[in-house]
């Protein structure tokens, strides 16, 4: 399984993981015998086409330097920002300032998603290699959805066939994503993923169906489930 596409990877890892209620940021919690973020980085480090990785860290991060991968020359780190979008923007800007081409592909992938499969990465790269916009891994919603009213009761049940859950990696051209994200944040738009910045710029990212076990570790039960899944 090979792909001729070359790409940069930006890993937002500057969060505090407040919903995990743990003693450290969730990206540094153990999964098996290594930190969660090390599993995430492994999803890219030995794959063909990688130009380099940028990890976006908190200004007060005190765990990164203790990881073996911190000395990997393919990985650089930058200081992230207040929100995830700010951290991603810092990573994109670092690549541009180092001379990366605006037309290079960049994949943005949450540090909190350590279970990305090689097949999903391959499918994303190959599906979008010639796409005029880019896109994202996503999973069609399988449960019935409810819109909640202010009273905490069901207000409506939307047609779930129209809904997908956005995952990562999300894959766009470096210059276009930087500009779209910069402009959206400057306009005060709430941006929770890269695709929404591109949408704000008038683009329609492509949905690439992926595995639902490429989960984002957000709450304690997510890590418990992953630990059982991976043995
Ligand atoms: N200012 C921030 C906030 C989040 N992230 C990263 O974005 C990813 C997805 O964000 P989320 O799951 O919300 O992580 P946290 O913000 O750490 O979690 P919480 O909202 O529970 O605090 C994570 O890898 C997180 O480290 C980041 O780089 N910079
Ligand atoms: C980018 C993302 O993982 C796509 O689902 C999600 O938007 C991140 O949200 P978070 O609240 O920053 O975890």
Short mmCIF file of C-alpha atoms and ligand atoms in Angstrom, two decimals:
data_model
loop_
_atom_site.label_atom_id
_atom_site.label_comp_id
_atom_site.label_asym_id
_atom_site.label_seq_id
_atom_site.Cartn_x
_atom_site.Cartn_y
_atom_site.Cartn_z
CA UNK A 1 0.00 0.00 0.00
CA UNK A 2 1.95 3.04 -1.20
CA UNK A 3 0.98 6.61 -1.94
CA UNK A 4 2.98 9.10 -4.03
CA UNK A 5 1.50 12.10 -2.22
CA UNK A 6 3.92 14.15 -0.07
CA UNK A 7 2.64 16.14 2.84
CA UNK A 8 3.37 17.97 6.07
CA UNK A 9 1.64 17.03 9.32
CA UNK A 10 0.58 19.49 12.04
CA UNK A 11 -0.36 17.93 15.38
CA UNK A 12 -2.27 20.23 17.76
CA UNK A 13 -1.10 19.07 21.22
CA UNK A 14 -1.33 22.22 23.36
CA UNK A 15 -4.57 21.39 25.15
CA UNK A 16 -5.00 20.65 28.85
CA UNK A 17 -7.52 17.82 28.47
CA UNK A 18 -9.88 19.26 31.07
CA UNK A 19 -12.67 16.80 30.20
CA UNK A 20 -10.33 13.91 31.12
CA UNK A 21 -9.98 15.17 34.66
CA UNK A 22 -6.49 13.61 34.80
CA UNK A 23 -3.25 14.60 36.54
CA UNK A 24 -1.68 15.73 33.23
CA UNK A 25 -2.78 16.72 29.72
CA UNK A 26 -4.42 13.71 28.09
CA UNK A 27 -1.87 13.52 25.24
CA UNK A 28 0.68 12.45 27.88
CA UNK A 29 -1.47 9.81 29.58
CA UNK A 30 -0.22 6.24 29.18
CA UNK A 31 -1.70 3.99 26.49
CA UNK A 32 0.05 0.65 26.88
CA UNK A 33 3.72 1.31 27.60
CA UNK A 34 3.93 4.75 25.92
CA UNK A 35 2.30 8.16 26.04
CA UNK A 36 -0.81 8.63 23.94
CA UNK A 37 0.89 11.21 21.69
CA UNK A 38 3.66 8.76 20.83
CA UNK A 39 1.09 6.40 19.33
CA UNK A 40 -0.37 9.32 17.38
CA UNK A 41 3.01 10.33 15.95
CA UNK A 42 3.73 6.72 14.97
CA UNK A 43 0.73 6.89 12.63
CA UNK A 44 2.84 9.17 10.40
CA UNK A 45 6.54 8.68 11.16
CA UNK A 46 7.20 5.63 9.03
CA UNK A 47 4.68 6.30 6.26
CA UNK A 48 5.80 7.24 2.73
CA UNK A 49 5.45 10.85 1.68
CA UNK A 50 6.00 12.55 5.07
CA UNK A 51 7.89 15.84 4.63
CA UNK A 52 7.94 16.62 8.37
CA UNK A 53 5.87 16.95 11.52
CA UNK A 54 5.08 20.06 13.55
CA UNK A 55 3.78 19.45 17.08
CA UNK A 56 2.03 22.43 18.68
CA UNK A 57 2.75 22.46 22.42
CA UNK A 58 1.57 24.52 25.34
CA UNK A 59 3.96 27.28 26.39
CA UNK A 60 4.07 25.57 29.79
CA UNK A 61 4.37 21.99 28.52
CA UNK A 62 6.69 20.00 30.79
CA UNK A 63 6.25 16.51 29.41
CA UNK A 64 7.36 16.67 25.74
CA UNK A 65 11.11 16.79 26.34
CA UNK A 66 11.00 13.51 28.28
CA UNK A 67 9.64 11.59 25.28
CA UNK A 68 12.02 9.58 23.07
CA UNK A 69 10.43 11.10 19.95
CA UNK A 70 11.38 14.61 21.12
CA UNK A 71 14.82 14.00 19.58
CA UNK A 72 13.46 12.75 16.25
CA UNK A 73 14.79 15.12 13.57
CA UNK A 74 11.59 14.75 11.54
CA UNK A 75 9.63 16.40 14.34
CA UNK A 76 9.75 20.07 15.28
CA UNK A 77 7.60 21.82 17.86
CA UNK A 78 6.10 25.26 18.15
CA UNK A 79 4.16 27.03 20.88
CA UNK A 80 0.41 26.64 20.40
CA UNK A 81 -2.31 29.10 21.31
CA UNK A 82 -5.38 29.63 23.45
CA UNK A 83 -7.66 27.47 21.31
CA UNK A 84 -7.01 24.54 19.03
CA UNK A 85 -7.39 26.74 15.94
CA UNK A 86 -4.73 29.13 17.28
CA UNK A 87 -2.36 26.21 17.79
CA UNK A 88 -2.96 24.92 14.28
CA UNK A 89 -2.38 28.41 12.84
CA UNK A 90 0.95 28.60 14.68
CA UNK A 91 2.02 25.29 13.15
CA UNK A 92 1.02 26.36 9.64
CA UNK A 93 2.82 29.69 10.00
CA UNK A 94 6.00 27.94 11.14
CA UNK A 95 5.99 25.80 7.99
CA UNK A 96 5.47 28.83 5.74
CA UNK A 97 8.19 30.80 7.51
CA UNK A 98 10.60 27.89 6.95
CA UNK A 99 9.94 28.06 3.21
CA UNK A 100 7.38 25.28 2.75
CA UNK A 101 5.50 25.77 -0.49
CA UNK A 102 1.98 27.20 -0.26
CA UNK A 103 0.80 24.42 -2.57
CA UNK A 104 2.15 21.63 -0.33
CA UNK A 105 -0.46 19.38 1.22
CA UNK A 106 -0.77 19.62 5.01
CA UNK A 107 -2.62 17.14 7.24
CA UNK A 108 -3.85 18.37 10.62
CA UNK A 109 -4.41 15.57 13.11
CA UNK A 110 -5.38 15.74 16.78
CA UNK A 111 -2.73 14.51 19.20
CA UNK A 112 -5.71 12.98 21.03
CA UNK A 113 -6.44 10.57 18.15
CA UNK A 114 -3.86 7.77 18.54
CA UNK A 115 -5.79 5.09 16.64
CA UNK A 116 -5.59 6.34 13.04
CA UNK A 117 -5.23 3.33 10.74
CA UNK A 118 -2.72 3.11 7.89
CA UNK A 119 -5.63 2.29 5.58
CA UNK A 120 -7.53 5.46 6.50
CA UNK A 121 -4.39 7.57 6.00
CA UNK A 122 -3.75 5.95 2.63
CA UNK A 123 -7.35 6.42 1.52
CA UNK A 124 -7.37 10.09 2.58
CA UNK A 125 -4.13 10.82 0.70
CA UNK A 126 -5.11 8.97 -2.44
CA UNK A 127 -8.69 10.23 -2.55
CA UNK A 128 -7.67 13.88 -2.18
CA UNK A 129 -4.34 13.84 -4.06
CA UNK A 130 -5.85 15.70 -7.03
CA UNK A 131 -8.78 17.34 -5.27
CA UNK A 132 -9.11 21.08 -5.92
CA UNK A 133 -10.04 21.83 -2.27
CA UNK A 134 -9.03 18.98 0.09
CA UNK A 135 -11.13 17.31 2.74
CA UNK A 136 -11.32 15.25 5.89
CA UNK A 137 -11.85 11.84 7.34
CA UNK A 138 -15.41 11.55 8.58
CA UNK A 139 -17.95 8.94 9.69
CA UNK A 140 -21.66 8.94 8.76
CA UNK A 141 -23.80 9.30 11.88
CA UNK A 142 -25.24 5.92 12.89
CA UNK A 143 -27.37 6.90 15.87
CA UNK A 144 -30.59 8.86 15.80
CA UNK A 145 -29.86 12.53 16.57
CA UNK A 146 -31.90 14.82 18.78
CA UNK A 147 -32.00 18.60 18.89
CA UNK A 148 -32.32 19.73 22.50
CA UNK A 149 -34.65 22.51 23.60
CA UNK A 150 -33.77 25.03 26.35
CA UNK A 151 -35.73 22.86 28.79
CA UNK A 152 -33.41 19.90 28.19
CA UNK A 153 -36.11 17.99 26.38
CA UNK A 154 -36.23 16.86 22.75
CA UNK A 155 -37.09 19.73 20.45
CA UNK A 156 -36.75 17.81 17.16
CA UNK A 157 -35.22 14.79 15.41
CA UNK A 158 -33.24 15.80 12.30
CA UNK A 159 -32.74 13.55 9.29
CA UNK A 160 -29.57 11.75 10.32
CA UNK A 161 -28.78 10.68 6.74
CA UNK A 162 -27.48 14.21 6.16
CA UNK A 163 -24.99 14.18 9.07
CA UNK A 164 -21.37 13.01 9.36
CA UNK A 165 -18.98 13.22 12.31
CA UNK A 166 -15.83 15.16 11.40
CA UNK A 167 -12.61 13.38 12.35
CA UNK A 168 -8.96 14.09 11.58
CA UNK A 169 -6.61 14.15 9.65
CA UNK A 170 -8.00 17.03 7.68
CA UNK A 171 -6.04 17.67 4.47
CA UNK A 172 -5.68 21.00 2.67
CA UNK A 173 -3.13 23.02 0.72
CA UNK A 174 -0.84 24.79 3.20
CA UNK A 175 -1.27 28.35 1.93
CA UNK A 176 -5.03 28.10 1.42
CA UNK A 177 -5.58 26.65 4.89
CA UNK A 178 -3.34 29.21 6.57
CA UNK A 179 -5.11 32.09 4.87
CA UNK A 180 -8.61 30.69 5.55
CA UNK A 181 -7.84 30.01 9.20
CA UNK A 182 -6.19 33.41 9.71
CA UNK A 183 -9.14 35.25 8.15
CA UNK A 184 -11.78 33.23 10.03
CA UNK A 185 -10.10 33.84 13.39
CA UNK A 186 -9.59 37.53 12.58
CA UNK A 187 -13.31 37.73 11.83
CA UNK A 188 -14.11 36.23 15.23
CA UNK A 189 -15.59 33.07 13.72
CA UNK A 190 -15.68 30.04 16.06
CA UNK A 191 -13.50 27.40 14.35
CA UNK A 192 -13.37 23.87 15.76
CA UNK A 193 -11.85 22.13 12.76
CA UNK A 194 -9.85 23.06 9.65
CA UNK A 195 -12.71 22.24 7.28
CA UNK A 196 -14.91 24.89 8.89
CA UNK A 197 -12.26 27.52 8.18
CA UNK A 198 -12.20 26.44 4.52
CA UNK A 199 -16.01 26.50 4.48
CA UNK A 200 -15.91 30.05 5.85
CA UNK A 201 -13.69 30.85 2.88
CA UNK A 202 -16.38 29.52 0.54
CA UNK A 203 -14.91 26.08 -0.12
CA UNK A 204 -16.66 22.67 0.10
CA UNK A 205 -14.23 20.11 1.56
CA UNK A 206 -14.67 16.48 0.51
CA UNK A 207 -15.84 13.92 3.07
CA UNK A 208 -13.72 10.76 3.05
CA UNK A 209 -15.33 7.94 4.99
CA UNK A 210 -13.08 6.47 7.65
CA UNK A 211 -13.11 4.11 10.58
CA UNK A 212 -15.19 5.03 13.62
CA UNK A 213 -12.44 3.73 15.97
CA UNK A 214 -10.21 6.67 15.00
CA UNK A 215 -11.63 8.24 18.12
CA UNK A 216 -10.57 11.44 19.85
CA UNK A 217 -9.72 10.66 23.47
CA UNK A 218 -11.86 13.23 25.26
CA UNK A 219 -13.34 11.60 28.38
CA UNK A 220 -11.94 8.88 30.68
CA UNK A 221 -14.06 6.13 29.13
CA UNK A 222 -12.50 6.87 25.71
CA UNK A 223 -9.04 5.92 26.98
CA UNK A 224 -10.41 2.92 28.84
CA UNK A 225 -12.04 1.68 25.62
CA UNK A 226 -8.89 2.24 23.55
CA UNK A 227 -6.75 0.41 26.10
CA UNK A 228 -9.10 -2.60 25.87
CA UNK A 229 -9.15 -2.39 22.06
CA UNK A 230 -5.36 -2.32 21.75
CA UNK A 231 -4.73 -4.86 24.49
N1 LIG B 1 -5.40 25.43 22.77
C1 LIG B 1 -5.42 24.16 22.30
C2 LIG B 1 -6.50 23.27 22.61
C3 LIG B 1 -6.47 21.97 22.12
N2 LIG B 1 -5.42 21.58 21.35
C4 LIG B 1 -5.34 20.22 20.86
O1 LIG B 1 -6.42 19.96 19.97
C5 LIG B 1 -6.75 18.56 20.05
C6 LIG B 1 -8.26 18.38 20.18
O2 LIG B 1 -8.72 19.21 21.20
P1 LIG B 1 -9.49 18.66 22.51
O3 LIG B 1 -9.86 17.21 22.38
O4 LIG B 1 -10.56 19.63 22.88
O5 LIG B 1 -8.32 18.72 23.60
P2 LIG B 1 -8.28 19.61 24.90
O6 LIG B 1 -8.60 21.03 24.57
O7 LIG B 1 -6.99 19.31 25.58
O8 LIG B 1 -9.49 18.97 25.76
P3 LIG B 1 -10.51 19.76 26.71
O9 LIG B 1 -11.41 20.53 25.78
O10 LIG B 1 -11.22 18.61 27.40
O11 LIG B 1 -9.72 20.62 27.63
C7 LIG B 1 -6.00 17.98 21.24
O12 LIG B 1 -4.97 17.13 20.77
C8 LIG B 1 -5.45 19.19 21.97
O13 LIG B 1 -4.20 18.95 22.58
C9 LIG B 1 -4.38 22.46 21.02
O14 LIG B 1 -3.42 22.10 20.33
N3 LIG B 1 -4.40 23.74 21.50
C1 LIG B 2 -11.06 18.66 15.03
C2 LIG B 2 -12.06 17.73 15.64
O1 LIG B 2 -11.41 16.61 16.21
C3 LIG B 2 -13.02 17.25 14.59
O2 LIG B 2 -14.07 16.53 15.19
C4 LIG B 2 -12.88 18.42 16.77
O3 LIG B 2 -13.57 19.53 16.24
C5 LIG B 2 -11.97 18.90 17.88
O4 LIG B 2 -12.83 19.45 18.87
P1 LIG B 2 -12.21 19.73 20.31
O5 LIG B 2 -13.33 20.26 21.16
O6 LIG B 2 -11.12 20.75 20.08
O7 LIG B 2 -11.71 18.42 20.79
#
